[in-house]
Amino acid sequence: MKLKSLITVIVVVFAFSFCAASCSNDDDVSTPTPNNGNDTTGNGNNNTSTTKMKITIGTAVFTATLYDNPSAAAFNTRLPLTIDMTELNGNEKYYDFPSPLPTNASVGGDIKVGDLTLYGNNVLVLFYKNFNTAYSYTNLGYIDNPTGLVTALGSGNVTVKFEKQ
């Protein structure tokens, strides 16, 4: 009888240990990978173009690639642009354009560090964390190598300069 109880306890302990290990909610600390033109949302508007732009945040300079879609092309016509972006949710900076851009939003998908999107038809969003979302965005482009982006953006509002390259 004692052996049966001991075996039951051992099985329960292993079951809880397995669940605790597999159900962990640790933040993703892996090196972020930009979308690099891959259409993870299924909307078909993420073909990478050769259009490059420069993004300056303080002394940090990043190169970004715009997608080949009407929204990104319209955004590109507004460059150069220096804007004050507002912190939101600990994962993004955003700016409200005074006038709309064309959209082709898709619902949900994986957001990557350095993704540049449009929320609605007039909110520019620059993401600095990886996560999955159910919100709808129009993809504009991505930072080619987002190393240092989190540090450059900081934890509050920030001035960002977008320029044609």
JSON list of C-alpha atoms in Angstrom, two decimals:
[
{"chain": "A", "resi": 1, "resn": "MET", "atom": "CA", "xyz": [0.00, 0.00, 0.00]},
{"chain": "A", "resi": 2, "resn": "LYS", "atom": "CA", "xyz": [2.85, 2.41, 0.87]},
{"chain": "A", "resi": 3, "resn": "LEU", "atom": "CA", "xyz": [4.56, 1.63, -2.43]},
{"chain": "A", "resi": 4, "resn": "LYS", "atom": "CA", "xyz": [1.38, 2.46, -4.37]},
{"chain": "A", "resi": 5, "resn": "SER", "atom": "CA", "xyz": [1.06, 5.81, -2.52]},
{"chain": "A", "resi": 6, "resn": "LEU", "atom": "CA", "xyz": [4.72, 6.62, -3.15]},
{"chain": "A", "resi": 7, "resn": "ILE", "atom": "CA", "xyz": [4.37, 5.91, -6.87]},
{"chain": "A", "resi": 8, "resn": "THR", "atom": "CA", "xyz": [1.24, 8.08, -7.05]},
{"chain": "A", "resi": 9, "resn": "VAL", "atom": "CA", "xyz": [3.05, 10.97, -5.34]},
{"chain": "A", "resi": 10, "resn": "ILE", "atom": "CA", "xyz": [6.02, 10.66, -7.71]},
{"chain": "A", "resi": 11, "resn": "VAL", "atom": "CA", "xyz": [3.74, 10.67, -10.77]},
{"chain": "A", "resi": 12, "resn": "VAL", "atom": "CA", "xyz": [1.87, 13.75, -9.49]},
{"chain": "A", "resi": 13, "resn": "VAL", "atom": "CA", "xyz": [5.14, 15.60, -8.79]},
{"chain": "A", "resi": 14, "resn": "PHE", "atom": "CA", "xyz": [6.43, 14.85, -12.30]},
{"chain": "A", "resi": 15, "resn": "ALA", "atom": "CA", "xyz": [3.11, 15.94, -13.82]},
{"chain": "A", "resi": 16, "resn": "PHE", "atom": "CA", "xyz": [3.21, 19.27, -11.98]},
{"chain": "A", "resi": 17, "resn": "SER", "atom": "CA", "xyz": [6.87, 19.78, -12.88]},
{"chain": "A", "resi": 18, "resn": "PHE", "atom": "CA", "xyz": [6.17, 19.13, -16.55]},
{"chain": "A", "resi": 19, "resn": "CYS", "atom": "CA", "xyz": [3.20, 21.51, -16.56]},
{"chain": "A", "resi": 20, "resn": "ALA", "atom": "CA", "xyz": [5.16, 24.24, -14.78]},
{"chain": "A", "resi": 21, "resn": "ALA", "atom": "CA", "xyz": [7.99, 23.97, -17.30]},
{"chain": "A", "resi": 22, "resn": "SER", "atom": "CA", "xyz": [5.78, 23.90, -20.38]},
{"chain": "A", "resi": 23, "resn": "CYS", "atom": "CA", "xyz": [3.23, 26.46, -19.20]},
{"chain": "A", "resi": 24, "resn": "SER", "atom": "CA", "xyz": [5.84, 29.09, -18.37]},
{"chain": "A", "resi": 25, "resn": "ASN", "atom": "CA", "xyz": [5.05, 32.66, -19.50]},
{"chain": "A", "resi": 26, "resn": "ASP", "atom": "CA", "xyz": [8.64, 33.86, -19.85]},
{"chain": "A", "resi": 27, "resn": "ASP", "atom": "CA", "xyz": [9.24, 36.80, -22.17]},
{"chain": "A", "resi": 28, "resn": "ASP", "atom": "CA", "xyz": [10.88, 35.98, -25.48]},
{"chain": "A", "resi": 29, "resn": "VAL", "atom": "CA", "xyz": [14.50, 36.97, -25.08]},
{"chain": "A", "resi": 30, "resn": "SER", "atom": "CA", "xyz": [15.71, 35.52, -28.35]},
{"chain": "A", "resi": 31, "resn": "THR", "atom": "CA", "xyz": [17.23, 37.72, -30.97]},
{"chain": "A", "resi": 32, "resn": "PRO", "atom": "CA", "xyz": [14.40, 39.27, -32.99]},
{"chain": "A", "resi": 33, "resn": "THR", "atom": "CA", "xyz": [14.15, 38.42, -36.66]},
{"chain": "A", "resi": 34, "resn": "PRO", "atom": "CA", "xyz": [12.67, 41.03, -38.98]},
{"chain": "A", "resi": 35, "resn": "ASN", "atom": "CA", "xyz": [9.95, 39.94, -41.37]},
{"chain": "A", "resi": 36, "resn": "ASN", "atom": "CA", "xyz": [12.32, 40.50, -44.31]},
{"chain": "A", "resi": 37, "resn": "GLY", "atom": "CA", "xyz": [9.45, 40.60, -46.75]},
{"chain": "A", "resi": 38, "resn": "ASN", "atom": "CA", "xyz": [7.73, 37.44, -45.59]},
{"chain": "A", "resi": 39, "resn": "ASP", "atom": "CA", "xyz": [3.97, 37.79, -45.56]},
{"chain": "A", "resi": 40, "resn": "THR", "atom": "CA", "xyz": [3.05, 36.27, -42.19]},
{"chain": "A", "resi": 41, "resn": "THR", "atom": "CA", "xyz": [-0.39, 37.87, -42.16]},
{"chain": "A", "resi": 42, "resn": "GLY", "atom": "CA", "xyz": [-1.68, 36.46, -45.41]},
{"chain": "A", "resi": 43, "resn": "ASN", "atom": "CA", "xyz": [-2.74, 39.80, -46.86]},
{"chain": "A", "resi": 44, "resn": "GLY", "atom": "CA", "xyz": [-0.38, 39.60, -49.81]},
{"chain": "A", "resi": 45, "resn": "ASN", "atom": "CA", "xyz": [0.84, 43.18, -49.58]},
{"chain": "A", "resi": 46, "resn": "ASN", "atom": "CA", "xyz": [4.26, 42.50, -48.10]},
{"chain": "A", "resi": 47, "resn": "ASN", "atom": "CA", "xyz": [6.40, 42.10, -51.17]},
{"chain": "A", "resi": 48, "resn": "THR", "atom": "CA", "xyz": [9.74, 43.66, -50.32]},
{"chain": "A", "resi": 49, "resn": "SER", "atom": "CA", "xyz": [10.80, 46.49, -52.55]},
{"chain": "A", "resi": 50, "resn": "THR", "atom": "CA", "xyz": [14.23, 47.97, -52.98]},
{"chain": "A", "resi": 51, "resn": "THR", "atom": "CA", "xyz": [13.05, 51.24, -51.46]},
{"chain": "A", "resi": 52, "resn": "LYS", "atom": "CA", "xyz": [15.21, 52.02, -48.45]},
{"chain": "A", "resi": 53, "resn": "MET", "atom": "CA", "xyz": [14.90, 54.73, -45.86]},
{"chain": "A", "resi": 54, "resn": "LYS", "atom": "CA", "xyz": [16.95, 55.96, -42.94]},
{"chain": "A", "resi": 55, "resn": "ILE", "atom": "CA", "xyz": [15.47, 56.17, -39.44]},
{"chain": "A", "resi": 56, "resn": "THR", "atom": "CA", "xyz": [17.31, 58.33, -36.90]},
{"chain": "A", "resi": 57, "resn": "ILE", "atom": "CA", "xyz": [16.54, 58.17, -33.18]},
{"chain": "A", "resi": 58, "resn": "GLY", "atom": "CA", "xyz": [18.90, 60.36, -31.18]},
{"chain": "A", "resi": 59, "resn": "THR", "atom": "CA", "xyz": [22.36, 59.31, -32.35]},
{"chain": "A", "resi": 60, "resn": "ALA", "atom": "CA", "xyz": [21.24, 55.85, -33.50]},
{"chain": "A", "resi": 61, "resn": "VAL", "atom": "CA", "xyz": [20.71, 55.36, -37.24]},
{"chain": "A", "resi": 62, "resn": "PHE", "atom": "CA", "xyz": [18.80, 52.42, -38.75]},
{"chain": "A", "resi": 63, "resn": "THR", "atom": "CA", "xyz": [18.15, 51.38, -42.34]},
{"chain": "A", "resi": 64, "resn": "ALA", "atom": "CA", "xyz": [14.65, 50.20, -43.18]},
{"chain": "A", "resi": 65, "resn": "THR", "atom": "CA", "xyz": [13.09, 48.54, -46.21]},
{"chain": "A", "resi": 66, "resn": "LEU", "atom": "CA", "xyz": [9.62, 49.55, -47.37]},
{"chain": "A", "resi": 67, "resn": "TYR", "atom": "CA", "xyz": [7.18, 47.00, -48.74]},
{"chain": "A", "resi": 68, "resn": "ASP", "atom": "CA", "xyz": [5.97, 47.28, -52.31]},
{"chain": "A", "resi": 69, "resn": "ASN", "atom": "CA", "xyz": [2.41, 48.42, -51.63]},
{"chain": "A", "resi": 70, "resn": "PRO", "atom": "CA", "xyz": [0.37, 51.62, -52.08]},
{"chain": "A", "resi": 71, "resn": "SER", "atom": "CA", "xyz": [0.46, 52.42, -48.35]},
{"chain": "A", "resi": 72, "resn": "ALA", "atom": "CA", "xyz": [4.25, 52.29, -48.15]},
{"chain": "A", "resi": 73, "resn": "ALA", "atom": "CA", "xyz": [4.55, 54.31, -51.37]},
{"chain": "A", "resi": 74, "resn": "ALA", "atom": "CA", "xyz": [2.25, 57.00, -49.95]},
{"chain": "A", "resi": 75, "resn": "PHE", "atom": "CA", "xyz": [4.24, 57.05, -46.71]},
{"chain": "A", "resi": 76, "resn": "ASN", "atom": "CA", "xyz": [7.45, 57.43, -48.71]},
{"chain": "A", "resi": 77, "resn": "THR", "atom": "CA", "xyz": [6.09, 60.57, -50.41]},
{"chain": "A", "resi": 78, "resn": "ARG", "atom": "CA", "xyz": [5.84, 62.24, -46.97]},
{"chain": "A", "resi": 79, "resn": "LEU", "atom": "CA", "xyz": [9.56, 61.89, -46.30]},
{"chain": "A", "resi": 80, "resn": "PRO", "atom": "CA", "xyz": [11.63, 63.49, -44.87]},
{"chain": "A", "resi": 81, "resn": "LEU", "atom": "CA", "xyz": [9.61, 63.55, -41.70]},
{"chain": "A", "resi": 82, "resn": "THR", "atom": "CA", "xyz": [10.61, 64.34, -38.11]},
{"chain": "A", "resi": 83, "resn": "ILE", "atom": "CA", "xyz": [7.90, 63.40, -35.61]},
{"chain": "A", "resi": 84, "resn": "ASP", "atom": "CA", "xyz": [7.36, 62.97, -31.89]},
{"chain": "A", "resi": 85, "resn": "MET", "atom": "CA", "xyz": [6.21, 59.40, -31.31]},
{"chain": "A", "resi": 86, "resn": "THR", "atom": "CA", "xyz": [4.21, 58.45, -28.23]},
{"chain": "A", "resi": 87, "resn": "GLU", "atom": "CA", "xyz": [4.91, 55.37, -26.09]},
{"chain": "A", "resi": 88, "resn": "LEU", "atom": "CA", "xyz": [2.14, 52.76, -25.90]},
{"chain": "A", "resi": 89, "resn": "ASN", "atom": "CA", "xyz": [1.87, 49.36, -24.15]},
{"chain": "A", "resi": 90, "resn": "GLY", "atom": "CA", "xyz": [5.60, 48.89, -23.62]},
{"chain": "A", "resi": 91, "resn": "ASN", "atom": "CA", "xyz": [5.97, 47.54, -27.16]},
{"chain": "A", "resi": 92, "resn": "GLU", "atom": "CA", "xyz": [5.38, 50.35, -29.63]},
{"chain": "A", "resi": 93, "resn": "LYS", "atom": "CA", "xyz": [5.73, 54.04, -30.46]},
{"chain": "A", "resi": 94, "resn": "TYR", "atom": "CA", "xyz": [3.01, 55.73, -32.50]},
{"chain": "A", "resi": 95, "resn": "TYR", "atom": "CA", "xyz": [2.23, 58.98, -34.30]},
{"chain": "A", "resi": 96, "resn": "ASP", "atom": "CA", "xyz": [-1.14, 60.29, -35.55]},
{"chain": "A", "resi": 97, "resn": "PHE", "atom": "CA", "xyz": [-0.87, 61.70, -39.07]},
{"chain": "A", "resi": 98, "resn": "PRO", "atom": "CA", "xyz": [-3.19, 64.67, -39.67]},
{"chain": "A", "resi": 99, "resn": "SER", "atom": "CA", "xyz": [-4.33, 63.13, -42.97]},
{"chain": "A", "resi": 100, "resn": "PRO", "atom": "CA", "xyz": [-4.96, 59.50, -43.97]},
{"chain": "A", "resi": 101, "resn": "LEU", "atom": "CA", "xyz": [-2.87, 57.09, -46.01]},
{"chain": "A", "resi": 102, "resn": "PRO", "atom": "CA", "xyz": [-4.26, 54.28, -48.19]},
{"chain": "A", "resi": 103, "resn": "THR", "atom": "CA", "xyz": [-4.72, 51.02, -46.28]},
{"chain": "A", "resi": 104, "resn": "ASN", "atom": "CA", "xyz": [-4.83, 47.29, -46.84]},
{"chain": "A", "resi": 105, "resn": "ALA", "atom": "CA", "xyz": [-5.03, 46.07, -43.25]},
{"chain": "A", "resi": 106, "resn": "SER", "atom": "CA", "xyz": [-4.99, 42.46, -42.21]},
{"chain": "A", "resi": 107, "resn": "VAL", "atom": "CA", "xyz": [-6.13, 40.94, -38.93]},
{"chain": "A", "resi": 108, "resn": "GLY", "atom": "CA", "xyz": [-3.66, 39.38, -36.56]},
{"chain": "A", "resi": 109, "resn": "GLY", "atom": "CA", "xyz": [-0.24, 37.95, -36.99]},
{"chain": "A", "resi": 110, "resn": "ASP", "atom": "CA", "xyz": [3.26, 38.09, -35.62]},
{"chain": "A", "resi": 111, "resn": "ILE", "atom": "CA", "xyz": [4.70, 41.51, -34.89]},
{"chain": "A", "resi": 112, "resn": "LYS", "atom": "CA", "xyz": [8.50, 41.68, -34.97]},
{"chain": "A", "resi": 113, "resn": "VAL", "atom": "CA", "xyz": [10.94, 44.17, -33.50]},
{"chain": "A", "resi": 114, "resn": "GLY", "atom": "CA", "xyz": [11.42, 46.90, -36.10]},
{"chain": "A", "resi": 115, "resn": "ASP", "atom": "CA", "xyz": [8.10, 46.44, -37.92]},
{"chain": "A", "resi": 116, "resn": "LEU", "atom": "CA", "xyz": [6.69, 49.70, -39.27]},
{"chain": "A", "resi": 117, "resn": "THR", "atom": "CA", "xyz": [2.92, 49.64, -39.73]},
{"chain": "A", "resi": 118, "resn": "LEU", "atom": "CA", "xyz": [-0.18, 51.74, -40.11]},
{"chain": "A", "resi": 119, "resn": "TYR", "atom": "CA", "xyz": [-3.05, 51.34, -37.64]},
{"chain": "A", "resi": 120, "resn": "GLY", "atom": "CA", "xyz": [-6.34, 52.53, -39.08]},
{"chain": "A", "resi": 121, "resn": "ASN", "atom": "CA", "xyz": [-5.59, 54.94, -41.89]},
{"chain": "A", "resi": 122, "resn": "ASN", "atom": "CA", "xyz": [-3.52, 57.54, -40.07]},
{"chain": "A", "resi": 123, "resn": "VAL", "atom": "CA", "xyz": [-1.56, 56.07, -37.13]},
{"chain": "A", "resi": 124, "resn": "LEU", "atom": "CA", "xyz": [2.08, 55.24, -37.83]},
{"chain": "A", "resi": 125, "resn": "VAL", "atom": "CA", "xyz": [3.39, 52.52, -35.48]},
{"chain": "A", "resi": 126, "resn": "LEU", "atom": "CA", "xyz": [6.99, 51.43, -34.89]},
{"chain": "A", "resi": 127, "resn": "PHE", "atom": "CA", "xyz": [7.21, 48.21, -32.85]},
{"chain": "A", "resi": 128, "resn": "TYR", "atom": "CA", "xyz": [10.12, 47.38, -30.58]},
{"chain": "A", "resi": 129, "resn": "LYS", "atom": "CA", "xyz": [9.01, 44.02, -29.15]},
{"chain": "A", "resi": 130, "resn": "ASN", "atom": "CA", "xyz": [7.99, 40.67, -30.68]},
{"chain": "A", "resi": 131, "resn": "PHE", "atom": "CA", "xyz": [4.44, 39.52, -30.00]},
{"chain": "A", "resi": 132, "resn": "ASN", "atom": "CA", "xyz": [1.31, 38.11, -31.58]},
{"chain": "A", "resi": 133, "resn": "THR", "atom": "CA", "xyz": [-1.72, 40.34, -32.11]},
{"chain": "A", "resi": 134, "resn": "ALA", "atom": "CA", "xyz": [-5.34, 40.22, -33.20]},
{"chain": "A", "resi": 135, "resn": "TYR", "atom": "CA", "xyz": [-5.32, 43.93, -34.16]},
{"chain": "A", "resi": 136, "resn": "SER", "atom": "CA", "xyz": [-5.42, 44.95, -37.83]},
{"chain": "A", "resi": 137, "resn": "TYR", "atom": "CA", "xyz": [-2.42, 46.71, -39.36]},
{"chain": "A", "resi": 138, "resn": "THR", "atom": "CA", "xyz": [-1.24, 47.72, -42.81]},
{"chain": "A", "resi": 139, "resn": "ASN", "atom": "CA", "xyz": [2.41, 46.76, -43.18]},
{"chain": "A", "resi": 140, "resn": "LEU", "atom": "CA", "xyz": [4.68, 49.55, -44.40]},
{"chain": "A", "resi": 141, "resn": "GLY", "atom": "CA", "xyz": [8.14, 48.06, -43.89]},
{"chain": "A", "resi": 142, "resn": "TYR", "atom": "CA", "xyz": [10.72, 46.92, -41.38]},
{"chain": "A", "resi": 143, "resn": "ILE", "atom": "CA", "xyz": [14.08, 47.90, -39.93]},
{"chain": "A", "resi": 144, "resn": "ASP", "atom": "CA", "xyz": [16.72, 45.72, -41.59]},
{"chain": "A", "resi": 145, "resn": "ASN", "atom": "CA", "xyz": [18.79, 45.20, -38.43]},
{"chain": "A", "resi": 146, "resn": "PRO", "atom": "CA", "xyz": [16.87, 46.26, -35.31]},
{"chain": "A", "resi": 147, "resn": "THR", "atom": "CA", "xyz": [19.80, 45.66, -32.92]},
{"chain": "A", "resi": 148, "resn": "GLY", "atom": "CA", "xyz": [19.87, 48.65, -30.58]},
{"chain": "A", "resi": 149, "resn": "LEU", "atom": "CA", "xyz": [16.34, 49.80, -31.41]},
{"chain": "A", "resi": 150, "resn": "VAL", "atom": "CA", "xyz": [14.93, 49.12, -27.94]},
{"chain": "A", "resi": 151, "resn": "THR", "atom": "CA", "xyz": [17.71, 51.16, -26.32]},
{"chain": "A", "resi": 152, "resn": "ALA", "atom": "CA", "xyz": [17.38, 54.00, -28.85]},
{"chain": "A", "resi": 153, "resn": "LEU", "atom": "CA", "xyz": [13.61, 54.30, -28.37]},
{"chain": "A", "resi": 154, "resn": "GLY", "atom": "CA", "xyz": [13.77, 54.22, -24.58]},
{"chain": "A", "resi": 155, "resn": "SER", "atom": "CA", "xyz": [10.75, 53.93, -22.33]},
{"chain": "A", "resi": 156, "resn": "GLY", "atom": "CA", "xyz": [8.98, 57.22, -23.05]},
{"chain": "A", "resi": 157, "resn": "ASN", "atom": "CA", "xyz": [8.01, 59.42, -25.95]},
{"chain": "A", "resi": 158, "resn": "VAL", "atom": "CA", "xyz": [10.74, 59.99, -28.54]},
{"chain": "A", "resi": 159, "resn": "THR", "atom": "CA", "xyz": [11.58, 62.10, -31.59]},
{"chain": "A", "resi": 160, "resn": "VAL", "atom": "CA", "xyz": [12.15, 60.01, -34.73]},
{"chain": "A", "resi": 161, "resn": "LYS", "atom": "CA", "xyz": [13.38, 61.19, -38.13]},
{"chain": "A", "resi": 162, "resn": "PHE", "atom": "CA", "xyz": [12.43, 59.25, -41.28]},
{"chain": "A", "resi": 163, "resn": "GLU", "atom": "CA", "xyz": [14.34, 60.05, -44.49]},
{"chain": "A", "resi": 164, "resn": "LYS", "atom": "CA", "xyz": [14.65, 58.65, -47.99]},
{"chain": "A", "resi": 165, "resn": "GLN", "atom": "CA", "xyz": [17.93, 56.91, -48.61]}
]
